[in-house]
JSON list of C-alpha atoms in Angstrom, two decimals:
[
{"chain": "A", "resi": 206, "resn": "UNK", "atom": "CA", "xyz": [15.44, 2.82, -11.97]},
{"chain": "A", "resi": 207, "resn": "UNK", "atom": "CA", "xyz": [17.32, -0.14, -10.36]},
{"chain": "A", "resi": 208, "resn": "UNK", "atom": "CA", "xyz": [16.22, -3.74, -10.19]},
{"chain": "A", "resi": 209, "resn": "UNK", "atom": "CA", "xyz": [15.89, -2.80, -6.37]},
{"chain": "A", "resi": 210, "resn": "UNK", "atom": "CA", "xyz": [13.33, -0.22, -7.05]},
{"chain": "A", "resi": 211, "resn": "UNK", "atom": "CA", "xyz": [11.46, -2.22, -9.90]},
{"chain": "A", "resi": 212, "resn": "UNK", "atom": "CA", "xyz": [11.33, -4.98, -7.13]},
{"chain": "A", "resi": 213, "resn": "UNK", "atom": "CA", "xyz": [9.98, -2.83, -4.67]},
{"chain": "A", "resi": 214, "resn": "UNK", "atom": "CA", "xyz": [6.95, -1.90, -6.93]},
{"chain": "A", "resi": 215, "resn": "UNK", "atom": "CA", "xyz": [6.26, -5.75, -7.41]},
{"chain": "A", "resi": 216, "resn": "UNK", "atom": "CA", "xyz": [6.20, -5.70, -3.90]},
{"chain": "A", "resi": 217, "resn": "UNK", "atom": "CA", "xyz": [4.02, -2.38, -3.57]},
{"chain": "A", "resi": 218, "resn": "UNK", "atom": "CA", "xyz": [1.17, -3.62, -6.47]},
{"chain": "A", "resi": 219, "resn": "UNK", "atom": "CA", "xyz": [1.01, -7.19, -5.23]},
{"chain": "A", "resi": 220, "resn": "UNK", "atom": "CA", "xyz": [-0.09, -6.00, -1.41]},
{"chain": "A", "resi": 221, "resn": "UNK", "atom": "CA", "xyz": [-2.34, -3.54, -2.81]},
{"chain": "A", "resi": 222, "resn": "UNK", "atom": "CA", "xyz": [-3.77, -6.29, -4.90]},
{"chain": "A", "resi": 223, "resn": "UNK", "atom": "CA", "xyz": [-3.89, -8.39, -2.32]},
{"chain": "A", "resi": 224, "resn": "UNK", "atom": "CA", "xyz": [-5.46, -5.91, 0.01]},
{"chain": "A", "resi": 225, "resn": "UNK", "atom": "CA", "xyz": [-8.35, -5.52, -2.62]},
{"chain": "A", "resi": 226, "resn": "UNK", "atom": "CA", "xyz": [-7.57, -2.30, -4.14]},
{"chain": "A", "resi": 227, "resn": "UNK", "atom": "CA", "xyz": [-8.21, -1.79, -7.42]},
{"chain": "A", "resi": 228, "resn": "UNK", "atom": "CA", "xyz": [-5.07, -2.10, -9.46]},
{"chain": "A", "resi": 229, "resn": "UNK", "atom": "CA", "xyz": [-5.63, -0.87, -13.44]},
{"chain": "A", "resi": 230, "resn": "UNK", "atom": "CA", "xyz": [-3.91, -3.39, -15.61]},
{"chain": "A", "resi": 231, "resn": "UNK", "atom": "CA", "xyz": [-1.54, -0.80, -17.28]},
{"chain": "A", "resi": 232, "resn": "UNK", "atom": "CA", "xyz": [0.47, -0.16, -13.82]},
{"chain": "A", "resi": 233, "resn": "UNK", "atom": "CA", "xyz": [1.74, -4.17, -13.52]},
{"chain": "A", "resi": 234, "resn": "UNK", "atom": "CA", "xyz": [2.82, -4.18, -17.33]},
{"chain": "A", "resi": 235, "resn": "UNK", "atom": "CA", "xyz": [4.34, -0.65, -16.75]},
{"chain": "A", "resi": 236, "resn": "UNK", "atom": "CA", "xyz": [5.97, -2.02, -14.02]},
{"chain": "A", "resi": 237, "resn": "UNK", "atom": "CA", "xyz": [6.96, -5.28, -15.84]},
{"chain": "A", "resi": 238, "resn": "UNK", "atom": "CA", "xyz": [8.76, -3.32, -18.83]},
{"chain": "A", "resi": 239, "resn": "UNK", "atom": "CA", "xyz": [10.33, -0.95, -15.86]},
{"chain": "A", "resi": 240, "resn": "UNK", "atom": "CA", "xyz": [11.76, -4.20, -14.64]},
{"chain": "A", "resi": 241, "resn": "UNK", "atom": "CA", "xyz": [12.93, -5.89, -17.83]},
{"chain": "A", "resi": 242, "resn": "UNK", "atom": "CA", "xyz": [14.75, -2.16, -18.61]},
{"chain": "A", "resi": 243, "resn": "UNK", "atom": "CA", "xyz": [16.57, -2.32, -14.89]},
{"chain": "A", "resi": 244, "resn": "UNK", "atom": "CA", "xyz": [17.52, -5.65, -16.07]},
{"chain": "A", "resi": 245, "resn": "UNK", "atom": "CA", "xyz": [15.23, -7.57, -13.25]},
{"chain": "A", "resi": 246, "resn": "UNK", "atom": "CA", "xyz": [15.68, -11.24, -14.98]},
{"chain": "A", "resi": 247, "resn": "UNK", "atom": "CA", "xyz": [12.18, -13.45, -14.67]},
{"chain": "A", "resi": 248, "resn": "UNK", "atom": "CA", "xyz": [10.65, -15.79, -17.21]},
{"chain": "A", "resi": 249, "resn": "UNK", "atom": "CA", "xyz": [7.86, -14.62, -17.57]},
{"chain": "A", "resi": 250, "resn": "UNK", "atom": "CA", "xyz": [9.06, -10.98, -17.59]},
{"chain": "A", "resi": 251, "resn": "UNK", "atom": "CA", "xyz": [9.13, -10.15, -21.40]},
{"chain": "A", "resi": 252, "resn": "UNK", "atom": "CA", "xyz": [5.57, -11.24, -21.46]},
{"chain": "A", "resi": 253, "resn": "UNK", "atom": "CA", "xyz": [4.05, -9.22, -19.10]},
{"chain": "A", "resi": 254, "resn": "UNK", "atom": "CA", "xyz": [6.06, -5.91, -20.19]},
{"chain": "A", "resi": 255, "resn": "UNK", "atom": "CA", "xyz": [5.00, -6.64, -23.85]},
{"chain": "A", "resi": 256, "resn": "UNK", "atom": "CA", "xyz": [1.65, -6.90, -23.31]},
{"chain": "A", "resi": 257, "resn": "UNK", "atom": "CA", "xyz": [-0.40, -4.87, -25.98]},
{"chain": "A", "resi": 258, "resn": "UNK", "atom": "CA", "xyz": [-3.46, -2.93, -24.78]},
{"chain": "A", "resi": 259, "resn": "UNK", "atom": "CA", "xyz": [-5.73, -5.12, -26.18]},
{"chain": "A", "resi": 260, "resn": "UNK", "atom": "CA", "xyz": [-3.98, -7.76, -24.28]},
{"chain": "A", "resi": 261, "resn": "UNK", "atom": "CA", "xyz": [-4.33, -6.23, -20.78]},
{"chain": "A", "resi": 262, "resn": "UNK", "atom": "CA", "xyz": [-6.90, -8.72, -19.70]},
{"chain": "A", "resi": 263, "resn": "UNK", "atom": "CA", "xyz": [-3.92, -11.17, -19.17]},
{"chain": "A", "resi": 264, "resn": "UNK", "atom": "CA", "xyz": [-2.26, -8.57, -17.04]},
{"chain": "A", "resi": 265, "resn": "UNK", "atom": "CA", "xyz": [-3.38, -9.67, -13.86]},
{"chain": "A", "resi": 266, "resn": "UNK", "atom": "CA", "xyz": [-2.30, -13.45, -14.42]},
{"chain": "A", "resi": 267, "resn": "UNK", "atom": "CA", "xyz": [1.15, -12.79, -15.66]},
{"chain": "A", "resi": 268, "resn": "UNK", "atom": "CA", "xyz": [1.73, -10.77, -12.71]},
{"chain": "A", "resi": 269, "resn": "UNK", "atom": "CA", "xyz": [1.14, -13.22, -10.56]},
{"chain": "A", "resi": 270, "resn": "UNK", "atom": "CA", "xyz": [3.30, -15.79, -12.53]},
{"chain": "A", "resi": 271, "resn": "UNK", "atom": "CA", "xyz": [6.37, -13.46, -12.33]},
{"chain": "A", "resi": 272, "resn": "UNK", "atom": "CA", "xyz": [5.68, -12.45, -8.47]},
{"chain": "A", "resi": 273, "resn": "UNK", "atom": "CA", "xyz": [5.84, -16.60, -8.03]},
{"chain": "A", "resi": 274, "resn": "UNK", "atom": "CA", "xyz": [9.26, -16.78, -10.37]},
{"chain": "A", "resi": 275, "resn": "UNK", "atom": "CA", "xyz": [10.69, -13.69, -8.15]},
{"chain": "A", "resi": 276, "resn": "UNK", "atom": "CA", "xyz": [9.58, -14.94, -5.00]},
{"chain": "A", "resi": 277, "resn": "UNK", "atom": "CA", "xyz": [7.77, -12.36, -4.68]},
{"chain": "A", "resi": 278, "resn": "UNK", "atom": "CA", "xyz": [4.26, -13.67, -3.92]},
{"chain": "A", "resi": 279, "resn": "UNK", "atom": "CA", "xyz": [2.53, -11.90, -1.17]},
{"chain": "A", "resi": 280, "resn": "UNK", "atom": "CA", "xyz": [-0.72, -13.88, 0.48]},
{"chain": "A", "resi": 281, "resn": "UNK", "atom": "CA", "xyz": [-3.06, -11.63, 3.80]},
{"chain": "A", "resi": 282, "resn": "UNK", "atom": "CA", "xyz": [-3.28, -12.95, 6.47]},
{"chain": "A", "resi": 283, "resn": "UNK", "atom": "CA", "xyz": [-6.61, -15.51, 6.14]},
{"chain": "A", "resi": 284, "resn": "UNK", "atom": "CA", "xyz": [-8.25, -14.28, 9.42]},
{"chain": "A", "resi": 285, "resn": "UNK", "atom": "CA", "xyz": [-10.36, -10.41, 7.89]},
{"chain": "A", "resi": 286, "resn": "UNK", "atom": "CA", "xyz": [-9.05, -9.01, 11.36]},
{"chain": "A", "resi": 287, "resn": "UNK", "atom": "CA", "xyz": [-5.73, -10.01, 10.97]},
{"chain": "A", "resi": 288, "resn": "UNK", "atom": "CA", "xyz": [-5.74, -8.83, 7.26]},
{"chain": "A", "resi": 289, "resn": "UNK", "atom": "CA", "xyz": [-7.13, -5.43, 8.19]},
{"chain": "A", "resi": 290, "resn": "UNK", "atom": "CA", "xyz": [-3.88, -5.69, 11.21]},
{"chain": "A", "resi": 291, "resn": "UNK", "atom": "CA", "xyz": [-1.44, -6.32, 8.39]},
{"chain": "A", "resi": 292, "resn": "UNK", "atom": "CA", "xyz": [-2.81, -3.61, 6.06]},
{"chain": "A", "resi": 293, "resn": "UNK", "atom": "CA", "xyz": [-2.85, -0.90, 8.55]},
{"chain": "A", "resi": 294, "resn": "UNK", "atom": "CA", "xyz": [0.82, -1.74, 9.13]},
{"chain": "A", "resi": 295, "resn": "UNK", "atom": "CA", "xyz": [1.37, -1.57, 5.65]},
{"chain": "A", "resi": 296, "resn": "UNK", "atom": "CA", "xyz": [-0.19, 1.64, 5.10]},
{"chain": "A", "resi": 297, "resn": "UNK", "atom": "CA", "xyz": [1.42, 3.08, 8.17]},
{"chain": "A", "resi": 298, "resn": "UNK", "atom": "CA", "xyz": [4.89, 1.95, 6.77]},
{"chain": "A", "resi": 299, "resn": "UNK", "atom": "CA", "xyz": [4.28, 3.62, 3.39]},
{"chain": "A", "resi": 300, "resn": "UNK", "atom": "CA", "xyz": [2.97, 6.68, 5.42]},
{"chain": "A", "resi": 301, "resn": "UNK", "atom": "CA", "xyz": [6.58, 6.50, 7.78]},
{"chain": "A", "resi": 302, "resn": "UNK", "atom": "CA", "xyz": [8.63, 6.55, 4.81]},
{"chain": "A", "resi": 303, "resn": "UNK", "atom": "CA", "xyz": [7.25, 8.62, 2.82]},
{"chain": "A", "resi": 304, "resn": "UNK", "atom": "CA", "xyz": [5.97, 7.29, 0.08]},
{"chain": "A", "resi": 305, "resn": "UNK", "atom": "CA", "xyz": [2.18, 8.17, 1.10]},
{"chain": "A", "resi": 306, "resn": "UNK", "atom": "CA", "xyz": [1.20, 10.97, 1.35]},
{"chain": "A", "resi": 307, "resn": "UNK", "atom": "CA", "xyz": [-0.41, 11.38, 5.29]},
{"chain": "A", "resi": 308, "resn": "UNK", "atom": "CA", "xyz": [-3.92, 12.61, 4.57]},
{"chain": "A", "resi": 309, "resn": "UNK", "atom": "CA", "xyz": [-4.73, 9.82, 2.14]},
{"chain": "A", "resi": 310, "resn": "UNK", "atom": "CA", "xyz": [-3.01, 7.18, 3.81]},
{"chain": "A", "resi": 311, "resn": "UNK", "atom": "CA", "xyz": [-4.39, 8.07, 7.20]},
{"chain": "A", "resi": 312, "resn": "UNK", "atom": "CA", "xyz": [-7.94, 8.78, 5.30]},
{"chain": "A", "resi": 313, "resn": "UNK", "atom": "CA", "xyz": [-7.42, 4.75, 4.13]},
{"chain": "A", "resi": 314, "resn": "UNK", "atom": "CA", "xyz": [-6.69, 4.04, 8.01]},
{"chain": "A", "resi": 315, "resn": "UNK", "atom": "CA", "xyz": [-9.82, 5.54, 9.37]},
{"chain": "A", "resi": 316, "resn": "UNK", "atom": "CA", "xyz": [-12.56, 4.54, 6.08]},
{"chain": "A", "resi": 317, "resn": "UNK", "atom": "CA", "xyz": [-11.12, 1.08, 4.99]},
{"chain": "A", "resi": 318, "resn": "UNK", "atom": "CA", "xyz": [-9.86, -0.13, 8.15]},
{"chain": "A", "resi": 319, "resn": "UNK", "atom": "CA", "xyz": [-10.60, 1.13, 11.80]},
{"chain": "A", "resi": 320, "resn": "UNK", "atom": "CA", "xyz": [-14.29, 1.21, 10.79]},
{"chain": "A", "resi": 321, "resn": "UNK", "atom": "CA", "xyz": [-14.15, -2.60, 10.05]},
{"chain": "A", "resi": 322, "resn": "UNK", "atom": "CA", "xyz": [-12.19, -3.20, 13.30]},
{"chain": "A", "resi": 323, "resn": "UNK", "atom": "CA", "xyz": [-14.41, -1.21, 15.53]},
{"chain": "A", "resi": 324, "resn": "UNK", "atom": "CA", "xyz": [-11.94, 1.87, 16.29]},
{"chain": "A", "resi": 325, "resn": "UNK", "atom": "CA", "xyz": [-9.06, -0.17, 18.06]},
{"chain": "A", "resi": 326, "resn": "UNK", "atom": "CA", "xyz": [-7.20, 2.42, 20.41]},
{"chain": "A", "resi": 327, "resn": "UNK", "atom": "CA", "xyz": [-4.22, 1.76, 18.85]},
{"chain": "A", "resi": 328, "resn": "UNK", "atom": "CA", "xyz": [-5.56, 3.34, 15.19]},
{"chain": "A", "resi": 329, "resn": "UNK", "atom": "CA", "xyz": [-7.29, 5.99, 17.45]},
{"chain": "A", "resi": 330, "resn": "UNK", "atom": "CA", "xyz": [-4.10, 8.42, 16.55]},
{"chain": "A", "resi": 331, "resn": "UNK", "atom": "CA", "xyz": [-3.54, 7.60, 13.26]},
{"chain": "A", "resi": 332, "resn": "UNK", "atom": "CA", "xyz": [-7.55, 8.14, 12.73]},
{"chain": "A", "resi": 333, "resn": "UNK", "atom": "CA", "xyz": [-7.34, 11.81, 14.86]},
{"chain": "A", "resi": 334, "resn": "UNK", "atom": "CA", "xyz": [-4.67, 12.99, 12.20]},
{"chain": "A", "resi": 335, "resn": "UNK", "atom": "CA", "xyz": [-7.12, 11.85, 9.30]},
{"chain": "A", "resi": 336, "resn": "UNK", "atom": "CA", "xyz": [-10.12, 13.95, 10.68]},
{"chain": "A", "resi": 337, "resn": "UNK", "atom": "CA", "xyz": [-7.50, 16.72, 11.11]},
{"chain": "A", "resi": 338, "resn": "UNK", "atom": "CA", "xyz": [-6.33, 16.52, 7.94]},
{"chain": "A", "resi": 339, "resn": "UNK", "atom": "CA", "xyz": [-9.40, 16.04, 6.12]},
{"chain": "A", "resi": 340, "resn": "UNK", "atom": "CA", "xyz": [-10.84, 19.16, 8.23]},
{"chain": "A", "resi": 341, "resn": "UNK", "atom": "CA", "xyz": [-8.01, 21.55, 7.73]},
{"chain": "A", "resi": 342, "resn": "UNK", "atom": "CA", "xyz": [-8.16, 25.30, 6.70]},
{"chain": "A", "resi": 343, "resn": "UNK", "atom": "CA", "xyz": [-6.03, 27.75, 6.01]},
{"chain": "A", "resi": 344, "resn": "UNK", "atom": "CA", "xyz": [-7.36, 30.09, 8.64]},
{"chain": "A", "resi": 345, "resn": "UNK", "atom": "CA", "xyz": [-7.37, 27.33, 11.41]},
{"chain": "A", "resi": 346, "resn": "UNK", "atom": "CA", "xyz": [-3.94, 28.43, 12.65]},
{"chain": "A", "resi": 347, "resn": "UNK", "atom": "CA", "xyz": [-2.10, 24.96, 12.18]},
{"chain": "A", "resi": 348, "resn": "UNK", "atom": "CA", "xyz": [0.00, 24.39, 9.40]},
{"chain": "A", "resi": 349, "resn": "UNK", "atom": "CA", "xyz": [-0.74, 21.43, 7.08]},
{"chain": "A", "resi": 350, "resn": "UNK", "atom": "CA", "xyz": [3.21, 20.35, 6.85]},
{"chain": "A", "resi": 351, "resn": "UNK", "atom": "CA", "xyz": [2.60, 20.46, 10.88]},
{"chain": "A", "resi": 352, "resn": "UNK", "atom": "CA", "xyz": [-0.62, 18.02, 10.40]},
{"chain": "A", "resi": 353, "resn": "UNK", "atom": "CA", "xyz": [1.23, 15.78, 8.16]},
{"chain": "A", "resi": 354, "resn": "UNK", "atom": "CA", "xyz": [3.93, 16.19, 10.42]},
{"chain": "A", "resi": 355, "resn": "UNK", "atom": "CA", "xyz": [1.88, 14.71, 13.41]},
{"chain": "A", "resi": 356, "resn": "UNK", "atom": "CA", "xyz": [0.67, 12.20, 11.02]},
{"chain": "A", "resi": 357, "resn": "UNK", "atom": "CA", "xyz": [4.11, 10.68, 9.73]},
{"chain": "A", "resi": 358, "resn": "UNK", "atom": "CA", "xyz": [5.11, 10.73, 13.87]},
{"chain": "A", "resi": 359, "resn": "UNK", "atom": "CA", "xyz": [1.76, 8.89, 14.58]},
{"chain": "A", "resi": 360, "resn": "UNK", "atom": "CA", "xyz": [2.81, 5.85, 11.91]},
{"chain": "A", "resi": 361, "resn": "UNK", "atom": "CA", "xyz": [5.96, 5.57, 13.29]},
{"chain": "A", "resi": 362, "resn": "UNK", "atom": "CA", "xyz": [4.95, 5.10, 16.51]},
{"chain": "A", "resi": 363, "resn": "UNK", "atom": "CA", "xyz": [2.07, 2.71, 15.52]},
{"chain": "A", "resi": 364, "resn": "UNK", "atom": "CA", "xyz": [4.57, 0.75, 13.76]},
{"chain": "A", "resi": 365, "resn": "UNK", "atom": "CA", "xyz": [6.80, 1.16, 17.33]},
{"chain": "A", "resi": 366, "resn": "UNK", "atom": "CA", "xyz": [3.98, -0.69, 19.17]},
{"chain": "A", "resi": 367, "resn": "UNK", "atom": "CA", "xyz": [3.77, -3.95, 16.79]},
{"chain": "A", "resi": 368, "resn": "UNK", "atom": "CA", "xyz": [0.22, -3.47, 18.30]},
{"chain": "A", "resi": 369, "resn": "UNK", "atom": "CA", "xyz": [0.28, -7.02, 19.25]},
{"chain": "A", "resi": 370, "resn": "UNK", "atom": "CA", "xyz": [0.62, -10.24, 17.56]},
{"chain": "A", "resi": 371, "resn": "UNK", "atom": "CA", "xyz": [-2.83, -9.89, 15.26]},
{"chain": "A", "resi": 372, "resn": "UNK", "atom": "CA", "xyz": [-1.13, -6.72, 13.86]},
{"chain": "A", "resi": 373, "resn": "UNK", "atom": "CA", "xyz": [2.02, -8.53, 12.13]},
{"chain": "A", "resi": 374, "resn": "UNK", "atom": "CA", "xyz": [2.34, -10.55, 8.66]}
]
């Protein structure tokens, strides 16, 4: 792992924090002592790696105190629409490169997000690939790499739109 890709899962737990998804306390000190190995230099680092299990309670806090000393610190939007904007985006980025798989990151589109936003048009596609996906079968003549397919196509082209200015963080 580089200090790039230790970064990037900083990055990736503090938005799903953020997002209010439940984060176990073992992934930010697994990601801490990932860090410190790649050489990621922080404070506050050897702290949070070295946490012991019975220590995991302070997880959450030291987390936050090396996102601040990495600059790393990642507040939603205030406005609940505008957070809900900013989370589809970032679930439709994971989605677009990859590193989500389509069905459950257009499943988290359509339950946790469209729903509260009262089916926008512009989630409309991303929330016809989850019902696809969550409805496929083997006999229905579609492939589910072609599903997943349509799925990765309909992110990018979400994230194409910028789906006006509520939509960006």
């Amino acid at each position: 792992m580089t200090s790039a890709d230790a970064l990037d899962q900083f990055r990736h737990i503090a938005r799903e924090r953020a997002f209010g998804r439940h984060v176990g306390s073992d992934r930010p000190i697994q990601t801490g002592l990932d860090a410190l190995i790649a050489e990621v230099e922080s404070p506050s680092l050897a702290m949070l790696a070295g946490l012991l299990r019975s220590e995991e309670p302070e997880a959450p806090e030291l987390f936050d105190q090396v996102l601040g000393e990495l600059g790393l610190l990642f507040h939603p939007p205030a406005d609940p629409r505008a957070a809900k904007w900013a989370m589809a985006h970032w679930i439709a980025g994971q989605i677009a490169d990859g590193s989500l798989d389509p069905a459950a990151g257009t499943h988290l589109i359509w339950a946790d997000i469209a729903y509260d936003l009262g089916y926008p048009a512009e989630l409309e596609p991303l929330v016809h690939c989850a019902h696809n996906l969550d409805g496929w079968e083997e006999s229905g003549g579609v492939s589910i790499d072609e599903l997943n397919g349509e799925a990765v196509e309909a992110a990018k082209q979400f994230l194409g739109r910028g789906s006006g200015a509520e939509a960006r963080d």
